[in-house]
Every structure is written in C-alpha cells, then in structure tokens.
Amino acid sequence: MMPPPWLLTLPVVLPLTFGILTLLFPSDWLARAGRHGALLCAATVVPCTRWIWQAGSLHQSLGGWVAPLGIDLYLDGMACLFLIFGALMGLGISFYAAAYFPPSPDGARTRNDLFWPLWFVTWGGINSLFLTLDLFNIYVTLELISVAGVGLILIAGTPGATRAALQYQMQALIAGLVYLLGVGLIYNVVGTLDLQLMGAELQPGPMKNMGMALMTSGILIKAALFPMHFWLPRAHADAPAPVSAVLSGLVVTVAFVILTRIWFAGLHRLAPFLLPRLLGGLGATGILWGGILALRQTRLKRVLAYSTVSQIGYLFLVFALTFHDAPGQGLVWTGAVYLAISHGLAKGAAFMAAGYLQKAEGSDSLQHLRGCARKHPVAVMVLAVASINLMGLPPSTGFIGKWMMLKASFYTQQWMLAVVMLGGGLLAAAYLFRVFEILLQPAETEFDKTQSDAPQTEKKPTALGYSPRGMLIPAMLLALATLVPVLFITAPEALLRIGAPVPFTDFISPGGAP
Amino acid sequence: MSPGLVFDTVLAFSLVVLAVITLRQRTPGEAVVQLMIFGLLLALSWLRVDAPDLALTEAAIGSGVTGALLLAALRRTGFGKPFPAPVSAWLRYPVTLGCAVLGLILSLVVMQSWHHPAGLTELTRQYMPETGTENPVTAVILNYRAYDTLLEIGVLLVAALSVYTLSGPASGTPVKPPGPIFRFYMRIMTPVFWLVVPYMVWVGGRAPGGAFQAGALLSGLGALTLLGPSPWPMRLRRRVVRWGLTLGFTLFLAAAAWMWQHGNFLGYPPEQAKNWILLIEIACTLSIGISLTVMFAGCAGWLHEDPKIAPESAAQAPKRRHP
Amino acid sequence: MIVLELLSAFLICLGIFFFFASAVGLLRFPDTLCRMHALAKADNLALGCVIMGAMLRQTDLYAVGKLLLIWVVTLLSSATGGFLLAQRIRRKNLALERDI
C-alpha cells in the first residue's frame, strides 16, 4: 500500500494555509474562519492515525530527496499521539479564542486580528516539529514558533506584555544560537543532519559530546527547565489567555518532544555520564522551586505559570531514569509522554479558565477573585478538573504518567527522584488548594454588596464583548480530555509502541519478581 | 607565514576587538555603528572561507538591513542618550566568564578533533543536473532543502506581523521633506534598484545571489521611499501590503502542495525545476522586500494602527476595589 | 600588458593611500562637517582609484561596466547622504558642537 503523498505534509500545510487566509480575510470573518480552520486542521490527524494503525510507521522524503541530502518527515506512534494532542489543543484554543477576542465594533482591523495568522502558523510549525527528523529543520521551525510567540504575547498590548515579549525574544535568540552551534559541531563530524542516519553510527568523541551538550542546553532554555526558566512566568502570565494556553500547553511540550527525539535517536549514548544525571537533578530542583514560587504568587495566571515551571521538571526526569539503557525504558518513556500530554491539556484548560475569570472580574489577582466560585462555578470547575491532573490524582492521565515514572524510579533505585516526585505532587496540591481556598471562600458580604449594587451589575452584561459559554465549553472539554485515556488506556500505549525509539522490556529485577 | 594567514589573523583579531568595542559603547547610537562595521568585517571573513553567498547576505542583511532597522528604532529612543542602566556586575562578570570558558572549551575541542568535514558536498554536486540550477547554494536552498526555506519565509512573514502587533498610536515624528537633492537622487536610483534587484534574482541561478539578497536590496529601496516626500503607507489595512507580504509564502506553499500530484511535497519534476524555482524566487523577493520595509517603518514608528484597538490592558485594570 | 599591470597596481595603491588618509581624517578632524569631507574623499577619490585600477585588469567589457556602475552609484549616494547629513546639522545647529 502506497501512502498518499500528502499524508505527512497536510498537517503542516493546512494550518499554514489558514495562517495566510486569516491574514487576508476581513476582520469580521475571522472568528468563523478560525473555528472552521481549526476543525479542518484537526481533521488532518485522522488519516495519519488511520495509516499508522493499519500500516505502521512511515517515512516521507520532502522534495523526493532522501535523507542525507533532503529532509525526512517521520510518523511513528509518538508523533501520531502528539499530533492528536496538538489537534485537541488547537481545537480548544481556536474555539476559545473565537469567543475571547471581542469582534471589532465596525469591522475595522484591530491588533487582536493578528492572533489568527500568528496562531495558525504556530500550529503548523508545531505539527512540523512533531514530524521532522532533521536537526536544522528543527532549528528553523523553532525560530518560526518563537517569532510567532513574540507576536502573540504582544497582542496583549500592555507594557508588561511588551517586556515579557522582549525577554521571550532574548531567550529564543540565545537558545536558538546555542542549539545551532551544537548542530554545526555534530554535522561537521557526522556529515548528515538526519537523526536516524546519525543515530546508527554515533561513537562518542569530544566534538560530538560538545555538540550534544550544546543542543541539549539550547532546547532546555526553550523548555524553561529550572535555572533557565527566568523568562517563562512573565511571558506566560502577561500574554492574553489563549496565548498563554498556546505557550504553556503546546510550545513547552514541543521542546520536550524534540529533546526526546534527539536523545532517543541514539544521541543519548553520546551523553557523558554527567549529563543525564544533571538533567534529572535540574528537573528535580525545578519541580520543587517552581512549586515553592507558585505558592507565593498573588495572581492566578502567575500561579499557573510557575506550576508550568514545576511540571516541566517532571518531564526531564525521564532522561535520568532511562540513563544508559536502564531496564524499563519503555515504561518511563510512556509515562513522560502521558505526563507531557496531560500537562498540556490541563494547563491549557486552566489558563483558559483563568482568562475567563480575568475577563469576567476585570483582574486575575487572587485577592480580587476572592469568593468568585459562586459567580463563576463552571470556570472554577474547569480549574478543579485541571488541578486533579496537575496534582497527579488518580482518575487523571497525569496520575498514570507519574505512576509509571515513580515505578521506574523505584526499580532503578533512584530514591531521591521518587521522593522529589512525591513531594512535587504535594506542593502542587498545596499551591492549587491555596487558590481554591481563596476562590471558594464564602465572601457573603462581598457578594451581597455587589448584588445590592444594582446599577453596576446591570451595566455589565451589555459591555461583555465576549461569550462566556464560548469560552468555557472548550476549556471544559480540554480539561475533561485529560480524564479520557483512563477509560481505554491500552489504545494510546499501543500507539506509542509503534516505531518507538526505546525498547519496551519489562522490569526483570535481579532479585526476582518486581 | 603566507600573506593569507597574516590577513586572516588580523581579521580574526579585529573581529574580536570590534565585538568588545561594540559591547563597551556608552550610547546605543555608537554601538549600532560599531555593529555595522562588525557586520562588514564578518562578511569579509565569510569571503575568506569561500562562502560568497554568505558574505553577500551578511553584508546586505547582517550589516545593512539590521543597521538600518536599529538606527530607525533609535530615532524614537535617541541616538546619543547613554544606555539607561548598566547591567549589574553580578550578571555581567559571570556571563562574561561563562562565555569565555565556553569559547575556550569550544576552540580546544575544535582544534583537537577537527578533521575534514564529512559534509554533503559530493552528493550535492552529483544531483545538481536535476535541480534546475547551477549554483549549489541555490540548489540546497530551493531544491534539496526547500522545506527549510519555505518555513524561513514564514518566519519573515511572522516577524513582520509581530512588528504590526507592536504598532500603537502614532509616536514617531514625521520626517521633514528632504528637499530637491534627495528627490533627484531617488529619480535616478529607483530605476537602478529595479535593474539590480531582478539581476540579483536571476544571477542566483548560477552565482552568488538569489531571493534573500535581492529582497534585502528591495527593502533598501523601500526604506528610501519611506524617507521620501510621499511615503508609501505600510498599514496592514492596505490590501496591497497584505497581499505583498504574503505573496512569497503563499506561492511557495501552493507550489509545494501542487507537487503532491508528482508524488512528493516540493518535488519539482527536473525539467520544470528551473521555472518553478525562478517563480518562487521572484515572489519571495517581493515579499522579503516588503517585510523588511514594514519592519523598518515599524522601527521608525511610522506604523500607526487605529487608535480604536481595544487592548487587553483595558480588561486588566481592576475596576473595583475590595477592602 | 606590463604597463597596464603596473598602472593598475599604482592606481590601487594610490586608492589605498587615499582610503588611509580619509580614515585618519575621520578620526582626527574636529567636527562633523570636516569628517564628512574626509568621508567624501574615500568615496570619490579612493574608491575611484581602486576601481580604475581594477578596471584595467578586466578582460571583460561587461565587468568593466559593472565596476563603473558601482562607482557612479557610490558617488551619487555619498553626495546625497552628505547633503542630508549637512542639512540636518544645519537645521539643528550641530556644526559648532565640537564633541569628543
């Protein structure tokens, strides 16, 4: 069976096309174009999934030039699972944004209109990153996403957002350059940019090790792992809510996916003894540090942003746990993928709910939101479902992922990491319960006061400029999506095993039964 | 010591010195000028390692366009005002030290284990006849790895859009009309630009040149026009500007997808490759020129969008106070 | 042939001398208007000499034309740029300001 030539490129081409179209369309078409575009773009995942389910993993060479000369796209279980994740996030974000950005009063173009082209281009770039195998192509696409990210943050138009965007741009520049330097070194030795080709014949050497270390650190800056997280809270908290969902839910995940791709394509054999341990240590520190800072924030979106810093830490434990072909790599890796996906969905939903509260109440400061659960029960409900995930409580995908990683840390006897993972869960519970404690406070007197303040409350609905239902339904669906895999957990796992870069051996501990 | 080696040593040394000088300038205006000189010397060093395409791009974009953009931005913030606050010593010295250590390790590693790069030069040459171009650089950019270039054009489009998101209410002062001499200059130079830009695109097929360099040149014309007596407004509301910005990306994407019928994304049939590449290059040149001009206008503060924009800030200010 | 070679080498050396002189002038002259004079020397005289020297070495008439075009364009741009700079200095009365 021959794959159709568009199979792997359509998930990239279609969002890019909608990026162009939404730039050219008049302002009052945009919300509708965004929704329809999102549906179409998400639909491109269906043929990919069908293909992989029936025929297994797939290579497609772009331009008809096979790998060392050209660029290869590669669809395996992981890419497919992340494409589905991207489609879910894309749908949620697009529908949410269509409700979030108020239509301009007289059809004139506003700055908000630029959200659509920038977002669709970002989506296309993200899909491309899930599929690509080429080190330089990764660089170009990362640049695309970063530059678009700067524009997306700037849509907020506040001085704070401008500063955040500048910082974001700086980190993107530095990260990009460091990564590119690493690629240059590796290319010089290996003579190819294709990950699978170079993975087959990699022997350690000073230049390759250096290249690997540089590439890894470049991606770590992009992923905002602990000491390089300085840019994240501001960028993610000061952007408009749909953009926060894009950056915190999707873009950070993408950086992790790339590093996994590079790492497990065989380059992890290059990594000197220290590097995996270092990544594990940084991840562990990040979990605790992000959690502690999240406890001290006074704004809801800041809490969520620091929670992202903390949750990213978990993802990077995977590199310490699969260290030197330790047994049970498959399990750890599956766990990290689950964790990445569940965190993306949950954080996207949480930011959407926070954006809704911010719009409805005029601010996202926790002091200001005191007792607002009564007025906005659905939004707080979304936050709660997302929080179940972030804390890693049982019915969520986050729990499954953490459980798998925890199990692996026991078997590889990395007790410290296990303790940190458990402690991080407790910290997450602490900072999220603190938020709920404030949101759920009775605040009777406040509430009565606003009720009696009749003229003020009556004025509000006319000046809404957004649709609460349109914002909350996508957020709720995204949050609920994190609970779905629990019902049929075998499907994503079977998908992940197709063309997986790590062996799926079970633990066989020397002492006997696990 | 051969004269070449002497020259290279001097060049490398002056690059480092210039970089340090650039970093140590007191005012942004001086720093930008130093940076432009640095870019020119860097272009020279690309020439020394036999990469004329890179040299051309570095001179045009790294020095010319970047310098123009920075200077335009300085128009708003002031050339001669000293940098607002020096970076704190706590940050400066560790960062400097870190960079120095990294540089040292890098050069040690490279010097220790440098062997002849195992690149793809041979392979590139082998398939040249099928690429529809005689310049190996163009072959890589627009045929072998055209996907990268497609996304790169996307980066430029997105960068121009990001500049639009920055444009607030009018802030830049309008330029004074530049007088008859400038008008005379433009009358002569505009045709010259329109002669050189297509030449640059065309020559890319067999020698250094191509869409990026031609686009940078075109943006030079754009910037000059913006300085002129009746600047061409670059508002995003203008349909011409929007179409111009997207033309290259649209055509590239459409051409790439059109090739699905031949079996491969971006896989031009060898006998048509030359025409497709030329078409894409022409469209991309126009778009690159317009994108860079938009950035120039944005930096100089000439992109005012409607004041009607309702930014997020309106929603962020707390409306009521709680005791 | 030898005569041409020699002439070309002489012209290029002369050009380099003028470049050097104008660089010294740029650094040593007291104010902006004087420095502009030094710069104009580089664009007109020095570049002109170098280009004439290079033209003598070409066998291709086409390349000679290109070199000539480079010089003409530089002359035009330098003159216009110098004019704009001087105009601005006059408007802002910066000429008397002896900085550095």
PDB file of C-alpha atoms in Angstrom, chain B residues 57-160:
ATOM      1  CA  THR B  57      23.860  38.011   2.753  1.00  0.00           C
ATOM      2  CA  GLU B  58      25.874  39.057   5.769  1.00  0.00           C
ATOM      3  CA  ALA B  59      26.739  42.392   4.194  1.00  0.00           C
ATOM      4  CA  ALA B  60      23.189  43.023   2.999  1.00  0.00           C
ATOM      5  CA  ILE B  61      21.182  41.760   5.954  1.00  0.00           C
ATOM      6  CA  GLY B  62      23.618  41.401   8.849  1.00  0.00           C
ATOM      7  CA  SER B  63      25.115  44.831   8.375  1.00  0.00           C
ATOM      8  CA  GLY B  64      22.832  46.833   6.093  1.00  0.00           C
ATOM      9  CA  VAL B  65      19.282  45.912   6.988  1.00  0.00           C
ATOM     10  CA  THR B  66      19.969  45.266  10.662  1.00  0.00           C
ATOM     11  CA  GLY B  67      21.837  48.532  10.967  1.00  0.00           C
ATOM     12  CA  ALA B  68      19.045  50.428   9.232  1.00  0.00           C
ATOM     13  CA  LEU B  69      16.441  48.823  11.496  1.00  0.00           C
ATOM     14  CA  LEU B  70      18.387  49.610  14.644  1.00  0.00           C
ATOM     15  CA  LEU B  71      19.056  53.173  13.556  1.00  0.00           C
ATOM     16  CA  ALA B  72      15.395  53.612  12.686  1.00  0.00           C
ATOM     17  CA  ALA B  73      14.470  52.357  16.135  1.00  0.00           C
ATOM     18  CA  LEU B  74      16.965  54.745  17.685  1.00  0.00           C
ATOM     19  CA  ARG B  75      15.133  57.576  16.004  1.00  0.00           C
ATOM     20  CA  ARG B  76      12.494  57.078  18.647  1.00  0.00           C
ATOM     21  CA  THR B  77      14.659  56.405  21.671  1.00  0.00           C
ATOM     22  CA  GLY B  78      17.534  58.765  20.921  1.00  0.00           C
ATOM     23  CA  PHE B  79      20.964  58.107  19.427  1.00  0.00           C
ATOM     24  CA  GLY B  80      23.063  59.900  21.933  1.00  0.00           C
ATOM     25  CA  LYS B  81      21.313  59.057  25.156  1.00  0.00           C
ATOM     26  CA  PRO B  82      23.519  56.757  27.189  1.00  0.00           C
ATOM     27  CA  PHE B  83      22.241  53.257  27.851  1.00  0.00           C
ATOM     28  CA  PRO B  84      19.695  53.588  30.648  1.00  0.00           C
ATOM     29  CA  ALA B  85      21.186  51.310  33.267  1.00  0.00           C
ATOM     30  CA  PRO B  86      24.414  49.393  33.023  1.00  0.00           C
ATOM     31  CA  VAL B  87      23.991  45.676  33.530  1.00  0.00           C
ATOM     32  CA  SER B  88      24.711  44.855  37.134  1.00  0.00           C
ATOM     33  CA  ALA B  89      28.135  43.465  37.919  1.00  0.00           C
ATOM     34  CA  TRP B  90      26.512  40.380  39.405  1.00  0.00           C
ATOM     35  CA  LEU B  91      25.224  39.483  35.993  1.00  0.00           C
ATOM     36  CA  ARG B  92      27.961  40.930  33.821  1.00  0.00           C
ATOM     37  CA  TYR B  93      31.027  39.190  35.170  1.00  0.00           C
ATOM     38  CA  PRO B  94      29.607  35.678  35.478  1.00  0.00           C
ATOM     39  CA  VAL B  95      28.127  35.915  31.974  1.00  0.00           C
ATOM     40  CA  THR B  96      31.394  37.189  30.545  1.00  0.00           C
ATOM     41  CA  LEU B  97      33.278  34.467  32.361  1.00  0.00           C
ATOM     42  CA  GLY B  98      30.808  31.814  31.176  1.00  0.00           C
ATOM     43  CA  CYS B  99      31.100  32.955  27.565  1.00  0.00           C
ATOM     44  CA  ALA B 100      34.882  32.992  27.792  1.00  0.00           C
ATOM     45  CA  VAL B 101      35.011  29.488  29.250  1.00  0.00           C
ATOM     46  CA  LEU B 102      32.569  28.208  26.642  1.00  0.00           C
ATOM     47  CA  GLY B 103      34.616  29.825  23.891  1.00  0.00           C
ATOM     48  CA  LEU B 104      37.795  28.323  25.254  1.00  0.00           C
ATOM     49  CA  ILE B 105      36.362  24.812  25.508  1.00  0.00           C
ATOM     50  CA  LEU B 106      34.866  25.140  22.047  1.00  0.00           C
ATOM     51  CA  SER B 107      38.090  26.216  20.436  1.00  0.00           C
ATOM     52  CA  LEU B 108      40.025  23.495  22.275  1.00  0.00           C
ATOM     53  CA  VAL B 109      37.577  20.843  21.146  1.00  0.00           C
ATOM     54  CA  VAL B 110      37.523  22.090  17.579  1.00  0.00           C
ATOM     55  CA  MET B 111      41.293  22.372  17.354  1.00  0.00           C
ATOM     56  CA  GLN B 112      41.813  18.978  18.899  1.00  0.00           C
ATOM     57  CA  SER B 113      39.448  16.944  16.803  1.00  0.00           C
ATOM     58  CA  TRP B 114      38.886  18.899  13.624  1.00  0.00           C
ATOM     59  CA  HIS B 115      39.077  16.761  10.590  1.00  0.00           C
ATOM     60  CA  HIS B 116      37.910  17.469   7.112  1.00  0.00           C
ATOM     61  CA  PRO B 117      34.181  17.989   7.447  1.00  0.00           C
ATOM     62  CA  ALA B 118      32.234  14.966   6.343  1.00  0.00           C
ATOM     63  CA  GLY B 119      29.701  17.176   4.585  1.00  0.00           C
ATOM     64  CA  LEU B 120      27.394  16.506   1.695  1.00  0.00           C
ATOM     65  CA  THR B 121      29.322  18.446  -0.932  1.00  0.00           C
ATOM     66  CA  GLU B 122      29.872  15.433  -3.182  1.00  0.00           C
ATOM     67  CA  LEU B 123      26.272  14.324  -3.018  1.00  0.00           C
ATOM     68  CA  THR B 124      25.097  17.856  -3.696  1.00  0.00           C
ATOM     69  CA  ARG B 125      27.211  18.060  -6.806  1.00  0.00           C
ATOM     70  CA  GLN B 126      26.148  14.657  -8.042  1.00  0.00           C
ATOM     71  CA  TYR B 127      22.473  15.534  -8.331  1.00  0.00           C
ATOM     72  CA  MET B 128      22.951  19.115  -9.499  1.00  0.00           C
ATOM     73  CA  PRO B 129      21.713  18.471 -13.059  1.00  0.00           C
ATOM     74  CA  GLU B 130      18.291  17.533 -11.697  1.00  0.00           C
ATOM     75  CA  THR B 131      17.874  20.640  -9.587  1.00  0.00           C
ATOM     76  CA  GLY B 132      17.395  23.169 -12.358  1.00  0.00           C
ATOM     77  CA  THR B 133      20.134  25.487 -11.120  1.00  0.00           C
ATOM     78  CA  GLU B 134      23.886  25.731 -11.465  1.00  0.00           C
ATOM     79  CA  ASN B 135      24.589  27.356  -8.116  1.00  0.00           C
ATOM     80  CA  PRO B 136      24.985  24.693  -5.428  1.00  0.00           C
ATOM     81  CA  VAL B 137      23.786  27.101  -2.748  1.00  0.00           C
ATOM     82  CA  THR B 138      20.578  27.798  -4.632  1.00  0.00           C
ATOM     83  CA  ALA B 139      20.187  24.075  -5.216  1.00  0.00           C
ATOM     84  CA  VAL B 140      20.335  23.426  -1.481  1.00  0.00           C
ATOM     85  CA  ILE B 141      18.126  26.356  -0.549  1.00  0.00           C
ATOM     86  CA  LEU B 142      15.422  25.926  -3.135  1.00  0.00           C
ATOM     87  CA  ASN B 143      15.520  22.290  -4.041  1.00  0.00           C
ATOM     88  CA  TYR B 144      17.222  19.840  -1.706  1.00  0.00           C
ATOM     89  CA  ARG B 145      16.149  21.618   1.468  1.00  0.00           C
ATOM     90  CA  ALA B 146      13.395  23.817   0.129  1.00  0.00           C
ATOM     91  CA  TYR B 147      11.207  22.919   3.112  1.00  0.00           C
ATOM     92  CA  ASP B 148      13.556  24.846   5.402  1.00  0.00           C
ATOM     93  CA  THR B 149      13.379  27.852   3.120  1.00  0.00           C
ATOM     94  CA  LEU B 150       9.600  27.658   2.985  1.00  0.00           C
ATOM     95  CA  LEU B 151       9.458  27.866   6.767  1.00  0.00           C
ATOM     96  CA  GLU B 152      12.126  30.585   6.722  1.00  0.00           C
ATOM     97  CA  ILE B 153       9.905  32.728   4.502  1.00  0.00           C
ATOM     98  CA  GLY B 154       7.189  32.023   7.043  1.00  0.00           C
ATOM     99  CA  VAL B 155       9.487  33.358   9.774  1.00  0.00           C
ATOM    100  CA  LEU B 156       9.877  36.623   7.864  1.00  0.00           C
ATOM    101  CA  LEU B 157       6.134  36.967   7.403  1.00  0.00           C
ATOM    102  CA  VAL B 158       5.536  36.270  11.073  1.00  0.00           C
ATOM    103  CA  ALA B 159       8.249  38.741  12.075  1.00  0.00           C
ATOM    104  CA  ALA B 160       6.571  41.448  10.005  1.00  0.00           C
TER     105      ALA B 160
END
